[in-house]
Amino acid sequence: MQGRHAGVIIAVVLFSSGYLFVHLLGEVSRLYNDTSKLERVVAKLQLDNIEIAHRHLSAASYQDNTAQNDDDLILIYNRVPKTGSTSFAGIAYDLCKKNKYNVIHINITKNGHTLSLPDQVRFIANISEWTEKKPALYHGHLAYVEFSRFGLDKNPLYINIIRDPLDRLVSYYYFVRYGDDFRPSVRRRKAGNTETFDDCVAKDGSDCDPENLWLQIPFFCGHSAECWTPGNRWALEQAKFHLVNKYLLVGITEELGDFIAVLEATLPRFFHGAVELYNFGRKSHLRKTSNKVQPKPETLEKIQESQVWKLENEFYEFAVEQFHFIKHQTFDLTNGAYVEKGNRFHYEKIRPR
Ligand SMILES: *[C@@H]1O[C@H](CO)[C@@H](O)[C@H](O)[C@H]1NC(C)=O
Ligand SMILES: *[C@@H]1O[C@H](CO)[C@@H](O)[C@H](O)[C@H]1NC(C)=O
């Protein structure tokens, strides 16, 4: 009896677990089907969202396009070495995504500052025709290129920053020996040389030769032979002429924040948000050359006797005067804030009615 009972129980248990198993299998497969259906729905929703986001984006850029006609603008910042240019380029890179423009570095082989005539033609043709990259800011250690010489009716906008020429030279002198706080681990060209600028000037060394001051004038003068003759007065006049006629704005290193503020007021398409970034961001600190020693007064006097210093300094003072003039026309600088003087023109007597 016992045996038969056990048999029946086993059969019942086997049967019901078999039934349960089949039933569970069915449930699992139904759930699985539901899940993949759900996944398809979620995926579809995501696609829809992306599409909506895209539509928003293109609507936004469409509005930008219609609001401003400067979407094919090209800015050229032909930066002079050791003028605080890395800090400013950093701001342009930080803003380019948000403000929707491109920033492109022009790397000139072997740190040359001029291009051959065919290279100038290639450069000009390339940046004028490269529509996918417009609007764009090109920057590099390149002397002024006169676009109108090449038969183009649309010139780019030039901007630049210059610095007290003697400060720039001293900064450069120590930079090639000790580097700076931007890339402290890079071994510089004259690493290991510990001669101070004073010692160098006292023994008429070549690294501190006043001819080395001849850089800001040729950068603004451009690609003519005499631009590169140290102490050439024609080059100075040409540089001044370009500064006022060919450059939208030239700032000075000593007032970099003010330069950025005038630029933001003038070209918000590129520089909206630049002042805030400069004042509160990490980019506000200039690269600081390490181990720089302030030269002695007799050292400065000796350099200031040279014709090259006199012309470079005249150019610098000309740039300072020009920048101050523009700055004070743009802003009321009372209590330290930039208050734009605003629209000082309006139209009237528009005829015929
Ligand atoms: C310019 O290009 C050369 C060769 O590719 C490279 O070695 C150099 O680091 C570049 N210069 C800068 C400033 O990036
Ligand atoms: C400009 O030069 C870049 C780099 O060589 C190239 O990729 C681009 O296609 C050029 N654009 C035009 C319009 O020639």
Short mmCIF file of C-alpha atoms in Angstrom, two decimals, residues 125-298:
data_model
loop_
_atom_site.label_atom_id
_atom_site.label_comp_id
_atom_site.label_asym_id
_atom_site.label_seq_id
_atom_site.Cartn_x
_atom_site.Cartn_y
_atom_site.Cartn_z
CA ALA A 125 42.73 80.73 -51.39
CA ASN A 126 42.31 78.01 -48.78
CA ILE A 127 40.93 80.09 -45.96
CA SER A 128 38.63 82.08 -48.24
CA GLU A 129 37.13 78.99 -49.86
CA TRP A 130 36.97 76.69 -46.85
CA THR A 131 33.30 77.32 -46.16
CA GLU A 132 32.80 74.38 -43.75
CA LYS A 133 35.16 76.10 -41.33
CA LYS A 134 33.52 79.51 -41.43
CA PRO A 135 33.23 81.53 -39.33
CA ALA A 136 36.78 81.02 -38.12
CA LEU A 137 39.56 82.52 -36.09
CA TYR A 138 43.02 81.69 -37.42
CA HIS A 139 45.96 82.33 -35.15
CA GLY A 140 49.70 81.86 -35.58
CA HIS A 141 53.04 83.61 -35.47
CA LEU A 142 52.66 85.04 -38.96
CA ALA A 143 53.51 88.54 -40.23
CA TYR A 144 50.65 90.60 -41.68
CA VAL A 145 49.43 89.32 -45.07
CA GLU A 146 47.81 91.91 -47.34
CA PHE A 147 44.81 90.08 -48.83
CA SER A 148 43.90 92.87 -51.25
CA ARG A 149 47.21 92.29 -53.06
CA PHE A 150 45.76 89.00 -54.24
CA GLY A 151 42.66 90.44 -55.85
CA LEU A 152 40.15 89.53 -53.17
CA ASP A 153 37.35 91.90 -52.39
CA LYS A 154 36.66 90.47 -48.97
CA ASN A 155 39.43 90.90 -46.41
CA PRO A 156 39.53 89.05 -43.13
CA LEU A 157 39.45 91.01 -39.89
CA TYR A 158 42.82 91.30 -38.22
CA ILE A 159 43.27 91.56 -34.46
CA ASN A 160 46.45 91.57 -32.39
CA ILE A 161 48.06 92.34 -29.05
CA ILE A 162 51.40 94.06 -28.50
CA ARG A 163 53.58 94.57 -25.47
CA ASP A 164 56.22 96.94 -24.14
CA PRO A 165 59.11 95.84 -26.40
CA LEU A 166 61.79 95.69 -23.70
CA ASP A 167 59.55 93.69 -21.35
CA ARG A 168 58.85 91.33 -24.24
CA LEU A 169 62.56 90.84 -24.97
CA VAL A 170 63.46 90.22 -21.30
CA SER A 171 60.56 87.81 -21.02
CA TYR A 172 61.71 85.96 -24.14
CA TYR A 173 65.33 85.93 -22.90
CA TYR A 174 64.36 84.09 -19.70
CA PHE A 175 61.70 81.98 -21.41
CA VAL A 176 64.23 80.21 -23.66
CA ARG A 177 66.34 79.48 -20.54
CA TYR A 178 63.80 78.52 -17.90
CA GLY A 179 60.45 78.02 -19.67
CA ASP A 180 57.25 79.01 -17.90
CA ASP A 181 54.48 77.80 -15.62
CA PHE A 182 52.35 76.72 -18.63
CA ARG A 183 54.55 73.80 -19.72
CA PRO A 184 57.21 73.63 -16.98
CA SER A 185 58.55 70.25 -18.11
CA VAL A 186 59.47 71.33 -21.66
CA ARG A 187 63.24 71.74 -22.01
CA ARG A 188 63.84 75.10 -23.72
CA ARG A 189 66.41 75.99 -26.36
CA LYS A 190 68.89 77.62 -23.97
CA ALA A 191 68.18 75.49 -20.88
CA GLY A 192 71.21 75.32 -18.59
CA ASN A 193 72.42 78.80 -19.53
CA THR A 194 72.16 80.88 -16.33
CA GLU A 195 73.53 84.21 -17.60
CA THR A 196 71.25 87.08 -16.52
CA PHE A 197 70.00 89.68 -18.96
CA ASP A 198 72.20 92.27 -17.17
CA ASP A 199 75.35 90.14 -17.66
CA CYS A 200 74.43 89.57 -21.30
CA VAL A 201 73.98 93.29 -22.01
CA ALA A 202 77.19 94.19 -20.13
CA LYS A 203 79.23 91.96 -22.46
CA ASP A 204 77.20 92.81 -25.62
CA GLY A 205 75.92 89.24 -25.99
CA SER A 206 73.90 88.23 -29.03
CA ASP A 207 70.78 87.01 -27.15
CA CYS A 208 70.17 90.48 -25.72
CA ASP A 209 71.26 92.41 -28.83
CA PRO A 210 68.68 95.21 -29.36
CA GLU A 211 68.19 93.85 -32.90
CA ASN A 212 66.13 91.11 -31.21
CA LEU A 213 63.62 93.82 -30.30
CA TRP A 214 62.75 94.13 -33.99
CA LEU A 215 59.68 91.93 -34.02
CA GLN A 216 56.44 93.82 -33.39
CA ILE A 217 57.14 96.34 -36.17
CA PRO A 218 57.85 93.62 -38.78
CA PHE A 219 54.80 91.61 -37.67
CA PHE A 220 52.56 94.60 -38.43
CA CYS A 221 54.61 95.79 -41.42
CA GLY A 222 54.26 92.45 -43.20
CA HIS A 223 55.87 90.67 -46.11
CA SER A 224 57.99 93.46 -47.65
CA ALA A 225 61.79 93.20 -47.56
CA GLU A 226 62.36 96.38 -45.58
CA CYS A 227 59.95 95.28 -42.88
CA TRP A 228 62.68 92.91 -41.74
CA THR A 229 65.57 95.40 -41.69
CA PRO A 230 66.11 96.30 -38.00
CA GLY A 231 65.78 100.01 -37.35
CA ASN A 232 64.12 100.84 -40.69
CA ARG A 233 61.90 103.91 -40.36
CA TRP A 234 59.74 103.09 -43.41
CA ALA A 235 58.86 99.78 -41.73
CA LEU A 236 57.69 101.68 -38.64
CA GLU A 237 55.46 103.94 -40.72
CA GLN A 238 54.04 100.97 -42.61
CA ALA A 239 53.35 99.18 -39.32
CA LYS A 240 51.50 102.23 -37.97
CA PHE A 241 49.51 102.52 -41.18
CA HIS A 242 48.43 98.88 -41.01
CA LEU A 243 47.64 99.12 -37.30
CA VAL A 244 45.09 101.88 -37.81
CA ASN A 245 43.78 100.96 -41.26
CA LYS A 246 43.96 97.18 -41.51
CA TYR A 247 43.37 95.99 -37.96
CA LEU A 248 39.97 95.95 -36.36
CA LEU A 249 41.56 96.19 -32.92
CA VAL A 250 45.02 95.97 -31.41
CA GLY A 251 45.23 95.58 -27.65
CA ILE A 252 48.16 95.74 -25.29
CA THR A 253 49.35 92.92 -23.04
CA GLU A 254 49.36 95.22 -20.02
CA GLU A 255 45.57 95.72 -20.43
CA LEU A 256 44.51 92.34 -21.76
CA GLY A 257 41.19 92.37 -19.87
CA ASP A 258 40.19 95.68 -21.46
CA PHE A 259 41.11 94.35 -24.92
CA ILE A 260 38.84 91.36 -24.36
CA ALA A 261 36.02 93.64 -23.19
CA VAL A 262 36.24 95.88 -26.27
CA LEU A 263 36.34 92.78 -28.50
CA GLU A 264 33.27 91.30 -26.83
CA ALA A 265 31.36 94.56 -27.29
CA THR A 266 32.47 94.80 -30.93
CA LEU A 267 32.24 91.18 -32.07
CA PRO A 268 29.76 89.37 -29.81
CA ARG A 269 29.33 86.72 -32.54
CA PHE A 270 32.77 85.42 -31.52
CA PHE A 271 33.42 86.79 -28.06
CA HIS A 272 30.14 86.67 -26.18
CA GLY A 273 31.07 85.51 -22.66
CA ALA A 274 34.79 86.32 -22.98
CA VAL A 275 34.95 88.91 -20.20
CA GLU A 276 33.33 86.55 -17.74
CA LEU A 277 35.64 83.74 -18.76
CA TYR A 278 38.67 86.00 -18.41
CA ASN A 279 37.65 87.36 -15.02
CA PHE A 280 36.43 84.18 -13.41
CA GLY A 281 37.91 81.34 -15.40
CA ARG A 282 41.28 79.68 -15.18
CA LYS A 283 42.44 81.56 -18.27
CA SER A 284 42.85 84.87 -16.45
CA HIS A 285 46.47 84.18 -15.56
CA LEU A 286 49.09 84.93 -18.12
CA ARG A 287 51.76 82.34 -18.72
CA LYS A 288 54.47 83.39 -16.31
CA THR A 289 58.08 83.03 -17.40
CA SER A 290 60.13 81.38 -14.67
CA ASN A 291 63.19 82.93 -12.96
CA LYS A 292 62.76 86.31 -14.66
CA VAL A 293 65.05 88.97 -13.13
CA GLN A 294 64.14 92.65 -13.49
CA PRO A 295 67.04 94.30 -15.41
CA LYS A 296 69.13 97.03 -13.70
CA PRO A 297 68.57 100.68 -14.71
CA GLU A 298 71.97 100.88 -16.45
#
